[in-house]
XYZ file of C-alpha atoms in Angstrom:
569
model
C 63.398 -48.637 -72.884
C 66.246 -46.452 -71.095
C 68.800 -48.177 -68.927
C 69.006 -44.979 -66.956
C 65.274 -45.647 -65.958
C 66.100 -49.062 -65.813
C 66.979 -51.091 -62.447
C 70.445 -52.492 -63.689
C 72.835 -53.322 -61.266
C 75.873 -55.882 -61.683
C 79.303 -56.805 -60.279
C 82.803 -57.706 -61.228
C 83.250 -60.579 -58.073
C 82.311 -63.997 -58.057
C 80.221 -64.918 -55.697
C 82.295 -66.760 -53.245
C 79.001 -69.717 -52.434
C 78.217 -69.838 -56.137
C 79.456 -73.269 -57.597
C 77.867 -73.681 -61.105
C 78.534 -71.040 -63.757
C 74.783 -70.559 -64.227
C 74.802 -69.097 -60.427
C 77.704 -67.219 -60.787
C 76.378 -65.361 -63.587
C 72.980 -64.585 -62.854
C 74.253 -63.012 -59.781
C 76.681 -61.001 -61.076
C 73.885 -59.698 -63.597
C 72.402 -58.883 -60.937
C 69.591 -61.753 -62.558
C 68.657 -63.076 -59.102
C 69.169 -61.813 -55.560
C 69.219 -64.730 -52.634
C 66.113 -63.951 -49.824
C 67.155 -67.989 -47.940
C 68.129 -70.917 -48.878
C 66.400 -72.010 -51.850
C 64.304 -68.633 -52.294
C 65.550 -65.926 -54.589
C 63.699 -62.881 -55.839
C 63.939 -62.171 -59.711
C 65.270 -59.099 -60.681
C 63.870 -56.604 -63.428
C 66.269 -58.225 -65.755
C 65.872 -61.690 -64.580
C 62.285 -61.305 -64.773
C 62.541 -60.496 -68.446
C 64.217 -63.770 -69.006
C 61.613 -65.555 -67.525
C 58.803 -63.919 -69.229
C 60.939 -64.902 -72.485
C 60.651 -68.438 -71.720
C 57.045 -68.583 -70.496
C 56.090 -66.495 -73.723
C 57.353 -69.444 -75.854
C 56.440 -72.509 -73.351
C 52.954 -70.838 -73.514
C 52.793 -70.376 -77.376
C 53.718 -73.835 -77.762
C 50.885 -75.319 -75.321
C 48.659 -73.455 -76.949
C 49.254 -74.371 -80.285
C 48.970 -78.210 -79.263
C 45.366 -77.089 -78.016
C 46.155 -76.926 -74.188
C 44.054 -75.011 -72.006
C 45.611 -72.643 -69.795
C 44.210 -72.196 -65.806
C 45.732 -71.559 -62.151
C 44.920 -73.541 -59.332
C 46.282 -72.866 -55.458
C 49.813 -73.447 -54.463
C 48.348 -74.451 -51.357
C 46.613 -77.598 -50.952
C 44.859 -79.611 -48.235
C 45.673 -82.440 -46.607
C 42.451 -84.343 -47.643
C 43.321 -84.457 -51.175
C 46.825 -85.573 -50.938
C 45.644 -88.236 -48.832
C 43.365 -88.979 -51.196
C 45.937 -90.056 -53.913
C 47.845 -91.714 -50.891
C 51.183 -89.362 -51.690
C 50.374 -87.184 -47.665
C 52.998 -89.652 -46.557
C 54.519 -91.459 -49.565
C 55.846 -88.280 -51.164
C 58.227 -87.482 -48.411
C 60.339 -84.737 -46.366
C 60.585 -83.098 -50.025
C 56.576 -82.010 -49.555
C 55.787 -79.015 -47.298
C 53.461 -79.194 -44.454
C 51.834 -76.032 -42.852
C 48.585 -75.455 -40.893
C 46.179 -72.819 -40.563
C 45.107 -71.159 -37.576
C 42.443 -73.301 -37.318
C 45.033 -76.440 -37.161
C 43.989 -77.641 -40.106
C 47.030 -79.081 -42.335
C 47.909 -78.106 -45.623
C 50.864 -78.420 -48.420
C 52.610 -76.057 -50.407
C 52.277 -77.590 -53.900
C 55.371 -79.421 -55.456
C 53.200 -80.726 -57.998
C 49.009 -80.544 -58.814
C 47.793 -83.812 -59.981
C 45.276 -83.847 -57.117
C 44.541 -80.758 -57.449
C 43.659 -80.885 -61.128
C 41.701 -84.193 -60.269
C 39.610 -82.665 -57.706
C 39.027 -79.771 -60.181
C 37.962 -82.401 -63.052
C 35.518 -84.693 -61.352
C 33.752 -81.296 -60.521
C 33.587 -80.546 -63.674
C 33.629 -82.999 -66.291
C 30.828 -85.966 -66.422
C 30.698 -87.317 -69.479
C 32.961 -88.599 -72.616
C 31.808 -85.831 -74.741
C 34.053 -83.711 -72.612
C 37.297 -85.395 -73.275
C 40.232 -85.408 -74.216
C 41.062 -81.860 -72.647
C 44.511 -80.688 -71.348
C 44.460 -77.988 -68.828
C 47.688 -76.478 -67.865
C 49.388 -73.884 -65.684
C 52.437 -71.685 -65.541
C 52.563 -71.347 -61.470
C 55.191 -71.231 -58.456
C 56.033 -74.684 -56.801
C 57.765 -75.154 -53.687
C 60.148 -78.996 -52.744
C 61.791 -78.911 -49.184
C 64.947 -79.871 -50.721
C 67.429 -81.099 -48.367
C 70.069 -79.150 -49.850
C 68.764 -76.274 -51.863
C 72.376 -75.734 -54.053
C 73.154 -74.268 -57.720
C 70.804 -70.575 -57.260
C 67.983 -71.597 -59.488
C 68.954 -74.951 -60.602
C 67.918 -76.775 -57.743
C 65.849 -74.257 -55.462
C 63.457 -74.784 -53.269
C 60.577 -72.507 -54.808
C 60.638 -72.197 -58.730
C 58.771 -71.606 -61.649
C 56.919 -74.705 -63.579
C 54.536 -75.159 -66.202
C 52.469 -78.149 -65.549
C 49.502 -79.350 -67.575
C 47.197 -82.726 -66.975
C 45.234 -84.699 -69.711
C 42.284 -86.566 -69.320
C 41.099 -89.540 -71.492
C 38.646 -92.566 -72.186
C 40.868 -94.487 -73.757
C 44.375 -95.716 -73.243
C 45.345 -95.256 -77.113
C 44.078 -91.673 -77.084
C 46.583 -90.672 -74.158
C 49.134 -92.197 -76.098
C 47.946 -89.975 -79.037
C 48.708 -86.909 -76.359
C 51.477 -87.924 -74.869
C 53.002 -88.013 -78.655
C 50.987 -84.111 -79.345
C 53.063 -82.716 -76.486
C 56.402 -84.718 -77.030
C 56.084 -82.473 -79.791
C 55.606 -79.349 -78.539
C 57.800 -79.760 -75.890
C 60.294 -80.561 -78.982
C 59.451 -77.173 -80.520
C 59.429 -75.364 -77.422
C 63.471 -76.251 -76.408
C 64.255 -75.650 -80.223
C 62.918 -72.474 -80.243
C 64.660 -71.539 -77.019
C 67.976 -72.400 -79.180
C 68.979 -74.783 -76.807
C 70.850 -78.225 -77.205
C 69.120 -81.321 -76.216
C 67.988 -84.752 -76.042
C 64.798 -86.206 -75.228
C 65.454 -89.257 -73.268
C 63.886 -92.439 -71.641
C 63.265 -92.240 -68.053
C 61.708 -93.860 -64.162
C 58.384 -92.306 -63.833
C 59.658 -91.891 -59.429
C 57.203 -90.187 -57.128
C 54.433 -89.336 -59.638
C 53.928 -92.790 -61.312
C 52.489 -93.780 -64.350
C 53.289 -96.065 -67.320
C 55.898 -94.152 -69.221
C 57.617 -91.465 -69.223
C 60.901 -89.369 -70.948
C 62.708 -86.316 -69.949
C 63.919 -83.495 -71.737
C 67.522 -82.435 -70.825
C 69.660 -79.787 -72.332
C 73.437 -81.207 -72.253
C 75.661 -79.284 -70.615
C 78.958 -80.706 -68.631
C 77.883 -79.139 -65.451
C 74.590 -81.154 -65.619
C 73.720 -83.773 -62.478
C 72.084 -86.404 -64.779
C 74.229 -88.631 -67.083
C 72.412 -89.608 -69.832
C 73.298 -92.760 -72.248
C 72.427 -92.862 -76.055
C 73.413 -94.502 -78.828
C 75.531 -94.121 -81.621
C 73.490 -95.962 -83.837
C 69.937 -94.287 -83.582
C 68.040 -91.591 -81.655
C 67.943 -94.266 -78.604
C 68.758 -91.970 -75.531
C 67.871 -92.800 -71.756
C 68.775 -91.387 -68.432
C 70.688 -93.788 -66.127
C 68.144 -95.521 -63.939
C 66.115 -96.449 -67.436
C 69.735 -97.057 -70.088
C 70.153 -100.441 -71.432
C 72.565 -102.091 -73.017
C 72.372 -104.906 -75.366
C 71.060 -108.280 -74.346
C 74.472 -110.694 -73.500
C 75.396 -113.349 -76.043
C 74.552 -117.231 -75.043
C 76.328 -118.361 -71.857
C 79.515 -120.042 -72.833
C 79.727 -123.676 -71.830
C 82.077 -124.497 -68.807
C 85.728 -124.674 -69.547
C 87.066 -125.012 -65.944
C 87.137 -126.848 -62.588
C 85.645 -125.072 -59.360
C 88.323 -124.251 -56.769
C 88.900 -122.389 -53.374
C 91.534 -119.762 -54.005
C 92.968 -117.818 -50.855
C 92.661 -114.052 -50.961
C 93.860 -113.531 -47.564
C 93.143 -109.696 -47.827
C 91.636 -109.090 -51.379
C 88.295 -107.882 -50.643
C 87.192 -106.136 -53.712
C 86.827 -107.749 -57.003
C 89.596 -105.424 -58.686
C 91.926 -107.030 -55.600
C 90.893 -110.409 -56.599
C 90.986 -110.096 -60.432
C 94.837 -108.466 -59.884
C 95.671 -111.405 -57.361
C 94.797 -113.797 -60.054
C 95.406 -112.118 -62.947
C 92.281 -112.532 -64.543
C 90.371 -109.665 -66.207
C 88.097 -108.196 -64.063
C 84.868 -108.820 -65.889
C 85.555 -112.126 -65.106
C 84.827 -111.633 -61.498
C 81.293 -111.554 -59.692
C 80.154 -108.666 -56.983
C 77.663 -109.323 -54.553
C 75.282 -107.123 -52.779
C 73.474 -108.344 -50.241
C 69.634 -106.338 -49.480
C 66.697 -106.944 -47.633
C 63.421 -106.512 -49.226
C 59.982 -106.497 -47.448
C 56.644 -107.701 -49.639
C 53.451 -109.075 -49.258
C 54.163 -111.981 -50.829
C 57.216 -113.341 -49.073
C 57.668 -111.156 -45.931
C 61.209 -109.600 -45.340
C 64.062 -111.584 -46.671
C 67.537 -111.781 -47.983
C 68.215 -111.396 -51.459
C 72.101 -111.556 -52.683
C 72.002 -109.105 -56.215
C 74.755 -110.125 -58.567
C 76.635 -107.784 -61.084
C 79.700 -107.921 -62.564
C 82.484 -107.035 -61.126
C 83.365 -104.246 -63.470
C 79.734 -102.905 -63.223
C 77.962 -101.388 -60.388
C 74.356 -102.003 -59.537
C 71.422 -99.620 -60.239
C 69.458 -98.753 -57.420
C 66.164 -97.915 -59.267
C 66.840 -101.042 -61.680
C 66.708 -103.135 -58.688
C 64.077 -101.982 -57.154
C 61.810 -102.384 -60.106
C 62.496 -106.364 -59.595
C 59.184 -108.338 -58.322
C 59.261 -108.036 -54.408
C 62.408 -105.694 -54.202
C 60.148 -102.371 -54.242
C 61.802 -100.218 -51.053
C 64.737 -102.576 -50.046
C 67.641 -101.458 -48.345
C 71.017 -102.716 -47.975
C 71.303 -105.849 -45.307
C 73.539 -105.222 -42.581
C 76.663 -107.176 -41.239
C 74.746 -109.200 -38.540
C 72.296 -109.864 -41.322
C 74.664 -110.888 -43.274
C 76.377 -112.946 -40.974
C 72.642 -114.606 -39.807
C 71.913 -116.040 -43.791
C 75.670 -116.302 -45.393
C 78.199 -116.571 -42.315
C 80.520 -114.587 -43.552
C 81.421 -110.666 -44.315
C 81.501 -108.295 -46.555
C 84.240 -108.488 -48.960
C 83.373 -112.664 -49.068
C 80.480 -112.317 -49.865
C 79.203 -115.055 -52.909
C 75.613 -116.881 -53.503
C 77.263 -120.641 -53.272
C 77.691 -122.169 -49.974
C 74.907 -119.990 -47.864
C 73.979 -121.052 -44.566
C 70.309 -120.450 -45.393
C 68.443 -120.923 -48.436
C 68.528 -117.198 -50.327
C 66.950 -115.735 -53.331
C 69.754 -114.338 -55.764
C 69.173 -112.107 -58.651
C 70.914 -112.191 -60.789
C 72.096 -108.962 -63.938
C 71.424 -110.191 -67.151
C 75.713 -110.561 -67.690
C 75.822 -112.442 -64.662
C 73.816 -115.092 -65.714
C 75.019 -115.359 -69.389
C 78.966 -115.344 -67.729
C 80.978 -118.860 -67.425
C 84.096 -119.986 -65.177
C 83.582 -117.037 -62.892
C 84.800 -116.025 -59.542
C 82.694 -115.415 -56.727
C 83.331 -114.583 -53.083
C 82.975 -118.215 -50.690
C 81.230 -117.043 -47.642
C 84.335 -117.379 -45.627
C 87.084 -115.229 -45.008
C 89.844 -114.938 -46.621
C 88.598 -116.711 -49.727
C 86.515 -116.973 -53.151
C 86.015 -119.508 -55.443
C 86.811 -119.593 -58.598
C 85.762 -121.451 -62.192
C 82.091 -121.148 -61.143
C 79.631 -122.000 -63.657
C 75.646 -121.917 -63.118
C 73.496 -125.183 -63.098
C 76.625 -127.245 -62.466
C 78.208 -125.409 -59.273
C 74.952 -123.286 -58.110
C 71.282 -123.549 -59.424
C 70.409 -121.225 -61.460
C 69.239 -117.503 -60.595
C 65.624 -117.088 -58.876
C 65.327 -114.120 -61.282
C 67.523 -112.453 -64.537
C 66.786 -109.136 -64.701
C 68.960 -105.786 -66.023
C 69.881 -104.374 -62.798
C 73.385 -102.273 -63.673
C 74.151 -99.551 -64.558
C 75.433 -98.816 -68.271
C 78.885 -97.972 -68.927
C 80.473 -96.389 -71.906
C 81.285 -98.536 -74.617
C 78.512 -100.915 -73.969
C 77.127 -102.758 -77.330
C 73.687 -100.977 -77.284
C 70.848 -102.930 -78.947
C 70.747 -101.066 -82.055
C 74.161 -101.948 -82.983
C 75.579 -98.830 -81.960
C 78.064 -98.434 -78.690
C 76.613 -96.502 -75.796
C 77.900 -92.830 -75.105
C 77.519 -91.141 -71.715
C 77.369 -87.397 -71.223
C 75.688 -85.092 -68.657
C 72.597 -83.398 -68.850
C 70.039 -80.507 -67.328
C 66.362 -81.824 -66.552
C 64.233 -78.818 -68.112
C 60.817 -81.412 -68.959
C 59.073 -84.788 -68.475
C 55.668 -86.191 -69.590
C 54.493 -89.024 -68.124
C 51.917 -91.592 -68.664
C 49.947 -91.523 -65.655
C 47.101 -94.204 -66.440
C 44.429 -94.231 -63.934
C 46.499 -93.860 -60.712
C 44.522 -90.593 -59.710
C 41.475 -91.034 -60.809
C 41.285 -94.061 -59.742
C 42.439 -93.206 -56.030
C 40.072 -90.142 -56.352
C 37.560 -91.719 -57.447
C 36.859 -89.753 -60.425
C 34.734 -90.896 -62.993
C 32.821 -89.757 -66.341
C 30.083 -91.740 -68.332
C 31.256 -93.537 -71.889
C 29.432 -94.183 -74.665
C 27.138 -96.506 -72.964
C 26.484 -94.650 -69.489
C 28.888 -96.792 -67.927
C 30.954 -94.788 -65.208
C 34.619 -95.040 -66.181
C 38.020 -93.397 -64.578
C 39.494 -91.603 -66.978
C 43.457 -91.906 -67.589
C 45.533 -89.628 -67.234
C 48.972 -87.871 -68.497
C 51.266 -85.301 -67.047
C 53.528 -83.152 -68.826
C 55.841 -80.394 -66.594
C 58.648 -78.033 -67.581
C 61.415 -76.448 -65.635
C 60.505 -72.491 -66.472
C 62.808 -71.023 -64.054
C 65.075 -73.800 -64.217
C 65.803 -73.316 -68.332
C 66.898 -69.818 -67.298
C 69.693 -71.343 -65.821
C 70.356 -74.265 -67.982
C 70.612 -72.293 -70.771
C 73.280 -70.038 -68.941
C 75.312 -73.626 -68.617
C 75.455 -74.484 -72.282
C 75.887 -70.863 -73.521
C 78.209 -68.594 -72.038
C 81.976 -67.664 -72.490
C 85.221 -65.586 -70.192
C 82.574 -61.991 -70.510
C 79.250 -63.708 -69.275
C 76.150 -65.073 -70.785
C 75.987 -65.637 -74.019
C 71.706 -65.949 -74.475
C 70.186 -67.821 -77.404
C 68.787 -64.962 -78.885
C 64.607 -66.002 -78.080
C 65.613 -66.214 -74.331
C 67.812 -62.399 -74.055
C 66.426 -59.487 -72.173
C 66.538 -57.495 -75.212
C 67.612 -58.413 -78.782
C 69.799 -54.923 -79.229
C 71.718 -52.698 -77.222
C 71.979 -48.824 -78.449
C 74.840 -47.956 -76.599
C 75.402 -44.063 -76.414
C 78.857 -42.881 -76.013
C 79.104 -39.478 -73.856
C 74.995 -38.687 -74.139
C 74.533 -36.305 -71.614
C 77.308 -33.774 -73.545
C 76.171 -34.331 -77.205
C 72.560 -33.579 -78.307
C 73.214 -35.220 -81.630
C 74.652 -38.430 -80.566
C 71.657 -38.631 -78.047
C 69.055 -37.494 -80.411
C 70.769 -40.447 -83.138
C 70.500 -42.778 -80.687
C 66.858 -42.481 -79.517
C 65.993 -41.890 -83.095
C 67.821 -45.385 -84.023
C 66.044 -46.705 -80.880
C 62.846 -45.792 -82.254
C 63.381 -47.450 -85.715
C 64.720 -50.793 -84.502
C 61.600 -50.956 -82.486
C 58.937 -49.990 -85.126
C 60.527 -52.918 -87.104
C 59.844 -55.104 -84.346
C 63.329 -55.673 -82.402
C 63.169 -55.513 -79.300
C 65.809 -52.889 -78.008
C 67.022 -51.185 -75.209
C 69.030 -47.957 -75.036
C 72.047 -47.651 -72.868
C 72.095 -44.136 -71.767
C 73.571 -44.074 -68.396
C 77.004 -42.525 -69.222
C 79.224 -44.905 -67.872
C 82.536 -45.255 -69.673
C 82.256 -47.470 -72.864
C 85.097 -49.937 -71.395
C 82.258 -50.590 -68.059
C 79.488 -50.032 -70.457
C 80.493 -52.793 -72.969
C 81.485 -55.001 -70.079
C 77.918 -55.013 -68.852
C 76.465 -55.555 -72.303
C 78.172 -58.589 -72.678
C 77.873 -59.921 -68.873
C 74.108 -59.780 -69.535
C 74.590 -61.354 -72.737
C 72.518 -59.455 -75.135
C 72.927 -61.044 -78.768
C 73.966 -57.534 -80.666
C 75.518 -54.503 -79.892
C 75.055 -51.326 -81.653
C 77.528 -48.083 -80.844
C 76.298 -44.242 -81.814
C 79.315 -42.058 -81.771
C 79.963 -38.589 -82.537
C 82.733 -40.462 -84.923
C 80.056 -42.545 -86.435
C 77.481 -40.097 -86.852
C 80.259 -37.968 -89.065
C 80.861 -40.776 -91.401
C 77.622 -42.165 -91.848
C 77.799 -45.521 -90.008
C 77.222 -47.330 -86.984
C 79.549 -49.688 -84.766
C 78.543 -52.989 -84.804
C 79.575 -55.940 -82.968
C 77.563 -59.397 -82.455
C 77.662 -61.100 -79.076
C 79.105 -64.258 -80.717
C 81.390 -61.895 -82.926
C 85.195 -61.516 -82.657
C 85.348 -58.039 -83.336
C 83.523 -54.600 -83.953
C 82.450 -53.817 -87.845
C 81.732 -50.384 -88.943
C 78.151 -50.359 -90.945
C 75.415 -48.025 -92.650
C 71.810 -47.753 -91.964
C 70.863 -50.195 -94.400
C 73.584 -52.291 -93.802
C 73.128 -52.532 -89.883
C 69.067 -53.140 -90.309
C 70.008 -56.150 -92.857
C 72.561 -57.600 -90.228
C 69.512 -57.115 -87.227
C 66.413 -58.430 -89.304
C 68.148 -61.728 -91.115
């Protein structure tokens, strides 16, 4: 391929609305163009990239004995009310109608989709396990479509959906493409972690994420020194407490006329601060018990964690209680807050820390005041419930034995373990063994296509542009022709050169537009191809080529032999 036939086109300025590095760069390769918020059309070269990716994401599926199909982007109503996610999945999921009113959704995700399509066509355990998957265009209403590709509103996903009789063998899948998805982000060169995480809107059993660590990255991510324990931050745990301590002091009323926080109070008494107790105060709505007032506990060095919380019995969908609410079941405010002393009776849950902690200080329900030397079963009852409901902090003791390490991460992939949550609400069924109708369970395995592009771009690129992991780059090798249009035998070298590298399967490109080698180089390296390789009227006189790697820190001088060893190893 020529670069003069070639749709090329890339600047020198920052974009002035680009934030991540990722953005930047892909628009000054001229990678992506912006059509609205959210929406961007790939470019020639950006398109390249993709293809790159979706060659190896489909290899990979394929090997694990996936089955690749397409279904619509747009989906009726009737099916997503189906699975009960119409209204549950939120402003995130895109409504239209037809001319004939009838509504419809642009696809964020197909489970019902591929449900509807298996209960047409599968009837019987013979028939399973299969995995059917697709590398389609999804669309989220994001509220704030930001980062070009990272988080747009339309983007490029491979999804695939498994179908079993038994529970063990979706385990036995969800393991077979843990695996590939392993192979597929190694072979894309990049660096990650596969990590525990909350299954959120799609539900099921299990679930872990793939993220490729990067600073800019919105996810923090905890693992463990100690072993390949890693989990995103609404699934990290630390290590269980030690026994609660036995009491050691007196309950008292301090004053803490303006001290509202628990650093104020800890400094006021000079105490450390995890020896201080915060209190959150939420309303939570369940069948069970109706609405009522629950008062979380964490310590005060910790914060709580919203998804933790909300995994507690009855707390599914709470919010935060407001002052008069507050007022109404502890008479008191904000800042005072503490579980002893309430004017009505109130359910406290309590973080695992919080109940194994001794002598503490809590706020007193009055203002201007806390109490301190509190000790459970002596002072208060003890908690209504002891869950893990904070957040993990660096440094924690993690159950291995190791300490807990916090860095940042891309989400490029998830599998889940759905169960029988679709089929189930679809009611889709296939006959076992005996001719019993069953529901089959289910997993769900998606990956980021479009959005590795630009994670990749994150963890790999320097001061002169992208830097590509050499399975993910537009083209392997650049033939870069110095003054072509004014010297047949450079030219001729070149496209002969061009030719070889190809027939030995290296994928190259020949840079023949006859810009100035400064602007020419500049380009090769904004668009980050791995190696350049310069044919000069110089070079052709002594027998060599000009060589420089994208990584390298400088320009070598090599023979035929010599160059082809270099490209091929």
């Amino acid at each position: 391929m020529r670069l003069s036939q070639f749709h090329l086109r890339t600047t020198k300025e920052t974009p002035a609305d680009a934030e991540l590095v990722s953005h930047q760069l892909m628009l000054r390769a001229g990678m992506i163009r912006k059509l609205a918020a959210g929406l961007y059309t790939w470019s020639p070269l950006g398109l390249r990239v993709l293809r790159k990716v979706e060659t190896v994401v489909r290899e990979e599926m394929d090997r694990a004995g996936a089955i690749e199909m397409i279904m619509p982007t747009i989906q009726p109503r009737e099916l997503w009310e189906e699975s009960g996610r119409w209204e549950k999945f939120g402003d995130q999921l895109l409504k239209i109608k037809d001319r004939k009113e009838a509504e419809y959704c642009y696809s964020p995700t197909a489970e019902e989709a591929v449900t509807d399509f298996a209960r047409q066509e599968l009837n019987s355990y013979k028939q399973l396990p299969v995995n059917f998957y697709q590398i389609q265009t999804k669309f989220r209403d994001e509220i704030r479509p930001r980062f070009g590709v990272m988080r747009a509103r339309e983007f490029v996903m491979k999804d695939a959906y498994s179908f079993h009789l038994t529970d063990e063998d979706l385990v036995r899948e969800y393991h077979n493409m843990h695996a590939a998805y392993t192979r597929i982000f190694t072979r894309l060169g990049l660096d990650f972690r596969a990590v525990q995480a909350d299954s959120g809107a799609i539900g099921g059993d299990a679930s872990q994420e793939f993220q490729v660590l990067a600073d800019s990255g919105e996810d923090s991510i905890a693992f463990s020194t100690g072993s390949d324990y890693a989990a995103n931050m609404e699934k990290a745990q630390a290590a269980a407490p030690a026994p609660r301590p036995a009491a050691g002091e007196a309950m008292n009323k301090v004053a803490t006329p303006t001290q509202r926080t628990c650093e104020e109070v800890a400094a006021l008494l000079g105490i450390p601060l995890q020896r201080t107790v915060k209190s959150v105060a939420v309303m939570a709505d369940d069948a069970a018990s109706g609405q009522h007032f629950v008062l979380a506990l964490v310590r005060g060095d910790h914060a709580v964690n919203e998804v933790k919380l909300g995994k507690v019995p009855g707390l599914a969908g709470y919010r935060l209680a407001t002052e008069a609410e507050i007022r109404e079941h502890l008479g008191s405010e904000p800042g005072f807050l503490g579980p002893i002393d309430a004017k009505k009776a109130i359910r406290v849950v309590a973080d695992r820390d919080v109940a194994a902690m001794a002598d503490f200080v809590v706020g007193a329900n009055e203002v201007g005041f806390h109490i301190a030397g509190v000790n459970w079963g002596r002072d208060l009852p003890e908690p209504h419930d002891i869950a893990d409901i904070r957040n993990v902090v660096e440094g924690d003791k993690a159950a291995d034995g190791g300490e807990i390490r916090i860095v940042r991460g891309i989400e490029v992939g998830h599998v889940f373990q759905l169960g029988r949550k679709y089929s189930e609400a679809m009611q889709f069924t296939v006959l076992d063994e005996n001719g019993k109708a069953t529901a089959p369970t289910m997993g769900c395995y998606g990956i980021g296509v479009s959005r590795i592009v630009a994670a990749a771009i994150e963890q790999n690129h320097d001061a002169n542009g992208i830097v590509w992991p050499a399975p993910m780059a537009p083209w392997a090798v650049a033939v870069c022709v110095i003054n072509p249009k004014n010297d047949a035998a450079v030219n001729d070298a070149a496209q002969r050169l061009l030719a070889e590298l190809r027939g030995n399967g290296i994928d190259a490109v020949l840079d023949d537009r006859g810009l100035r080698p400064g602007a020419m180089f500049a380009d090769i390296e904004l668009i980050g191809i791995p190696h350049r390789v310069v044919v000069s009227e110089r070079g052709l006189a002594a027998g060599t080529f000009e060589y420089r790697a994208r990584r390298g820190a400088e320009a070598e001088n090599l023979g035929r032999e010599e160059l082809f060893a270099r490209l091929l190893s």
